[in-house]
């Protein structure tokens, strides 16, 4: 137990948490945008998976940033594909989302074996690149707190810093720009923006594209920093955890960040615990993030219900 | 000088073959309040949709300031200074008033939404046009009357010169209607023009300068409001003399239904109604008066078995209703015409015949050995369509394809096809045209004369005054006044009790409650 606490309160654990949170946070922000526009994106999982593979394969031939960009494009294109089926051909969004997920599980394995020349499990024999970490060793120069600061803030993926910035950017977009107002209006009561002359379909389509792009960065981070290289089904439910995090974060960007952090912490625990408790089966430990997701959602909906009751009672 | 807005021999046929407009002419002068009246299905809504660019006419021409125009979509109509307030508001509930007003045309600095400027502009508009609304609270928390003002502000913010109001009074309490009329007059005083779609003739006569009457897709004529009476307008609308009068009950029979110390609560536990005591006798109509949301609708739901009773008892002919299911209550002779015919009264996707027997699936005449007797069901449907003059293609047509008035007739036909002992009626003629209203009123009084005890709730006070033998007024979940109906009783008297402005002394109330 003491060992566990020592591990949890170490700088290395903090760095692990940031690493596990980053892909989740991108996916959560993506889920948030499409959810607020009224189109529930259940395909985050598949989008991440396809983007991860795209980024890995491109990184063999091109610099890391081109690979990340290609991951973003892959996600955005899947978002556009969903928009086409859902908004133009009027297919049910949940079914379209699951179609993308199924396409992703099968399609990535197929594409992987084509790219690696037959390996259907991992991209281990591809020379894929990593996203660089940001080195902040100059922080050492600050007296007293310098070394601690450096051990906490240095060596994160450049995309982790981008994720933090995106929380702010998404918040600014949603609550400070007219387009954010449109998007939220479209999600809550489409008849209103429609009557105001706003093209509801267009707003939804763009939010699906943005949602895909964000999930795409998450996928790239996963396969080019958290792990170097692609493994089949490597997203392991992160896309669905992200959907839970959207709700748990009360459909707000900052809430989304906190919820993603919570799940990130438990994922990091699942990473460090097998070394400390070798008598617990590894599979049990790996279920922790999912169990926490379910518990958190139950708690959240219970509290939301209570809050609603309190409100109606005080009104009368 | 050319009229501000003109529609010349407009024709519109919908893909299904329905001729909605057939040579309609409308001419609106600048600065007037112009009412367009007509029964449901007369083509008013279609004409307004054409004026606002939602629908395109097949024939005819629109002229604005004497110049021909055509609007491909609402945006173009808005850009030409036409605004429309629909019966169902298009407001985002969680957005604040000012956000709703500026949505789609927000003031900006760079890419930033300039909230301060938006708030100021909305304040200025609401002062200029005497539409008092606080710009800051979320729209969902405002009463309906204020939401309507937000809608009007929305149109004015987009510089509407011509404002189309689609049945604006349908959702308002009498006092709110007065406030709306004050605002309409302020609009006209500032040079705007208002087109006012309506059903209720007294209101039309009170507010408008000119009136265009439509019937069956054609314009019957335009008249000055000062030169017509309610009766002559009604005749123009329907094309025949109609009498919106009903005979009162000749005398009442034994006690049929009694409500004792009834208490109702919302799911959250908040009280909706308390200490309700009522008696309804055979052969009388008891009117439940009140602004919507004061417990009348919930009382009817509770008696029908659609809502749990927190405390108290309901008796029907001496039998306790509380423990019985909805179906068991119906077997005792309870019938119910619910408020929302689409959500609760009918299955819109099912056929007329199916809807007409939907409450009688335990009846041997229509169901034998667990199988539907389609022949009997069809015969019954044909009989009821004939008796209630439901205008429809046939018993096999989905109910959803009928007009509002005919849908309501299907509900009425089903509930009254067998003489009920207790009849619950909520908003029987909401959104229903004059002809159908007359018919439904007659059906209700026939059920009453057949010995039914009737509980009637309606937002339309004139309907309550026309039909009820006794009236009770609800305010905040309590009965605050009771009256025996007479010609001296006016909507204004009821209004003061409805808004909680005056209270009746317990003695008078007790006497009228017996």
mmCIF file with all atom_site columns, C-alpha atoms in Angstrom, chain A residues 172 174-179 181-182 184-185 188-189 191-193 195-198 309 312-313 316, chain B residues 75 78 89-95 99 103-104 106 108 111-113 115 154 158 268-271:
data_model
loop_
_atom_site.group_PDB
_atom_site.id
_atom_site.type_symbol
_atom_site.label_atom_id
_atom_site.label_alt_id
_atom_site.label_comp_id
_atom_site.label_asym_id
_atom_site.label_entity_id
_atom_site.label_seq_id
_atom_site.pdbx_PDB_ins_code
_atom_site.Cartn_x
_atom_site.Cartn_y
_atom_site.Cartn_z
_atom_site.occupancy
_atom_site.B_iso_or_equiv
_atom_site.pdbx_formal_charge
_atom_site.auth_seq_id
_atom_site.auth_comp_id
_atom_site.auth_asym_id
_atom_site.auth_atom_id
_atom_site.pdbx_PDB_model_num
ATOM 1  C CA . UNK A 1 172 ? -13.702 30.094 -26.384 1.00 0.00 ? 172 UNK A CA 1
ATOM 2  C CA . UNK A 1 174 ? -18.433 27.524 -27.807 1.00 0.00 ? 174 UNK A CA 1
ATOM 3  C CA . UNK A 1 175 ? -19.066 30.390 -25.429 1.00 0.00 ? 175 UNK A CA 1
ATOM 4  C CA . UNK A 1 176 ? -17.442 33.436 -26.951 1.00 0.00 ? 176 UNK A CA 1
ATOM 5  C CA . UNK A 1 177 ? -18.037 33.236 -30.695 1.00 0.00 ? 177 UNK A CA 1
ATOM 6  C CA . UNK A 1 178 ? -21.288 33.451 -32.649 1.00 0.00 ? 178 UNK A CA 1
ATOM 7  C CA . UNK A 1 179 ? -20.567 30.081 -34.240 1.00 0.00 ? 179 UNK A CA 1
ATOM 8  C CA . UNK A 1 181 ? -23.840 29.974 -30.095 1.00 0.00 ? 181 UNK A CA 1
ATOM 9  C CA . UNK A 1 182 ? -25.159 28.535 -33.362 1.00 0.00 ? 182 UNK A CA 1
ATOM 10 C CA . UNK A 1 184 ? -25.291 24.993 -29.118 1.00 0.00 ? 184 UNK A CA 1
ATOM 11 C CA . UNK A 1 185 ? -28.579 26.318 -30.464 1.00 0.00 ? 185 UNK A CA 1
ATOM 12 C CA . UNK A 1 188 ? -30.654 22.120 -28.153 1.00 0.00 ? 188 UNK A CA 1
ATOM 13 C CA . UNK A 1 189 ? -33.536 23.271 -30.339 1.00 0.00 ? 189 UNK A CA 1
ATOM 14 C CA . UNK A 1 191 ? -36.108 24.886 -34.996 1.00 0.00 ? 191 UNK A CA 1
ATOM 15 C CA . UNK A 1 192 ? -34.815 28.135 -33.476 1.00 0.00 ? 192 UNK A CA 1
ATOM 16 C CA . UNK A 1 193 ? -31.596 28.561 -35.471 1.00 0.00 ? 193 UNK A CA 1
ATOM 17 C CA . UNK A 1 195 ? -36.019 30.057 -38.211 1.00 0.00 ? 195 UNK A CA 1
ATOM 18 C CA . UNK A 1 196 ? -33.159 32.531 -37.777 1.00 0.00 ? 196 UNK A CA 1
ATOM 19 C CA . UNK A 1 197 ? -31.796 31.516 -41.164 1.00 0.00 ? 197 UNK A CA 1
ATOM 20 C CA . UNK A 1 198 ? -28.936 29.341 -39.916 1.00 0.00 ? 198 UNK A CA 1
ATOM 21 C CA . UNK A 1 309 ? -35.588 17.701 -7.618  1.00 0.00 ? 309 UNK A CA 1
ATOM 22 C CA . UNK A 1 312 ? -38.266 22.157 -8.561  1.00 0.00 ? 312 UNK A CA 1
ATOM 23 C CA . UNK A 1 313 ? -38.813 22.106 -4.814  1.00 0.00 ? 313 UNK A CA 1
ATOM 24 C CA . UNK A 1 316 ? -42.543 26.314 -5.407  1.00 0.00 ? 316 UNK A CA 1
ATOM 25 C CA . UNK B 2 75  ? -33.885 34.329 -45.113 1.00 0.00 ? 75  UNK B CA 1
ATOM 26 C CA . UNK B 2 78  ? -36.342 38.468 -43.557 1.00 0.00 ? 78  UNK B CA 1
ATOM 27 C CA . UNK B 2 89  ? -42.035 29.440 -30.744 1.00 0.00 ? 89  UNK B CA 1
ATOM 28 C CA . UNK B 2 90  ? -38.587 28.897 -32.169 1.00 0.00 ? 90  UNK B CA 1
ATOM 29 C CA . UNK B 2 91  ? -36.563 29.755 -29.096 1.00 0.00 ? 91  UNK B CA 1
ATOM 30 C CA . UNK B 2 92  ? -33.679 27.862 -27.519 1.00 0.00 ? 92  UNK B CA 1
ATOM 31 C CA . UNK B 2 93  ? -34.853 27.311 -23.926 1.00 0.00 ? 93  UNK B CA 1
ATOM 32 C CA . UNK B 2 94  ? -31.480 27.460 -22.170 1.00 0.00 ? 94  UNK B CA 1
ATOM 33 C CA . UNK B 2 95  ? -30.294 30.547 -24.066 1.00 0.00 ? 95  UNK B CA 1
ATOM 34 C CA . UNK B 2 99  ? -28.968 35.378 -27.200 1.00 0.00 ? 99  UNK B CA 1
ATOM 35 C CA . UNK B 2 103 ? -29.117 34.349 -32.880 1.00 0.00 ? 103 UNK B CA 1
ATOM 36 C CA . UNK B 2 104 ? -27.996 34.198 -36.490 1.00 0.00 ? 104 UNK B CA 1
ATOM 37 C CA . UNK B 2 106 ? -24.973 38.494 -33.781 1.00 0.00 ? 106 UNK B CA 1
ATOM 38 C CA . UNK B 2 108 ? -19.322 40.853 -33.472 1.00 0.00 ? 108 UNK B CA 1
ATOM 39 C CA . UNK B 2 111 ? -14.626 36.556 -34.289 1.00 0.00 ? 111 UNK B CA 1
ATOM 40 C CA . UNK B 2 112 ? -15.936 37.342 -30.842 1.00 0.00 ? 112 UNK B CA 1
ATOM 41 C CA . UNK B 2 113 ? -19.622 37.552 -30.055 1.00 0.00 ? 113 UNK B CA 1
ATOM 42 C CA . UNK B 2 115 ? -22.488 40.241 -25.738 1.00 0.00 ? 115 UNK B CA 1
ATOM 43 C CA . UNK B 2 154 ? -36.402 38.708 -32.782 1.00 0.00 ? 154 UNK B CA 1
ATOM 44 C CA . UNK B 2 158 ? -33.964 41.905 -38.045 1.00 0.00 ? 158 UNK B CA 1
ATOM 45 C CA . UNK B 2 268 ? -40.322 15.519 -7.540  1.00 0.00 ? 268 UNK B CA 1
ATOM 46 C CA . UNK B 2 269 ? -42.732 15.553 -4.611  1.00 0.00 ? 269 UNK B CA 1
ATOM 47 C CA . UNK B 2 270 ? -43.754 19.164 -5.114  1.00 0.00 ? 270 UNK B CA 1
ATOM 48 C CA . UNK B 2 271 ? -47.484 19.697 -4.557  1.00 0.00 ? 271 UNK B CA 1
#
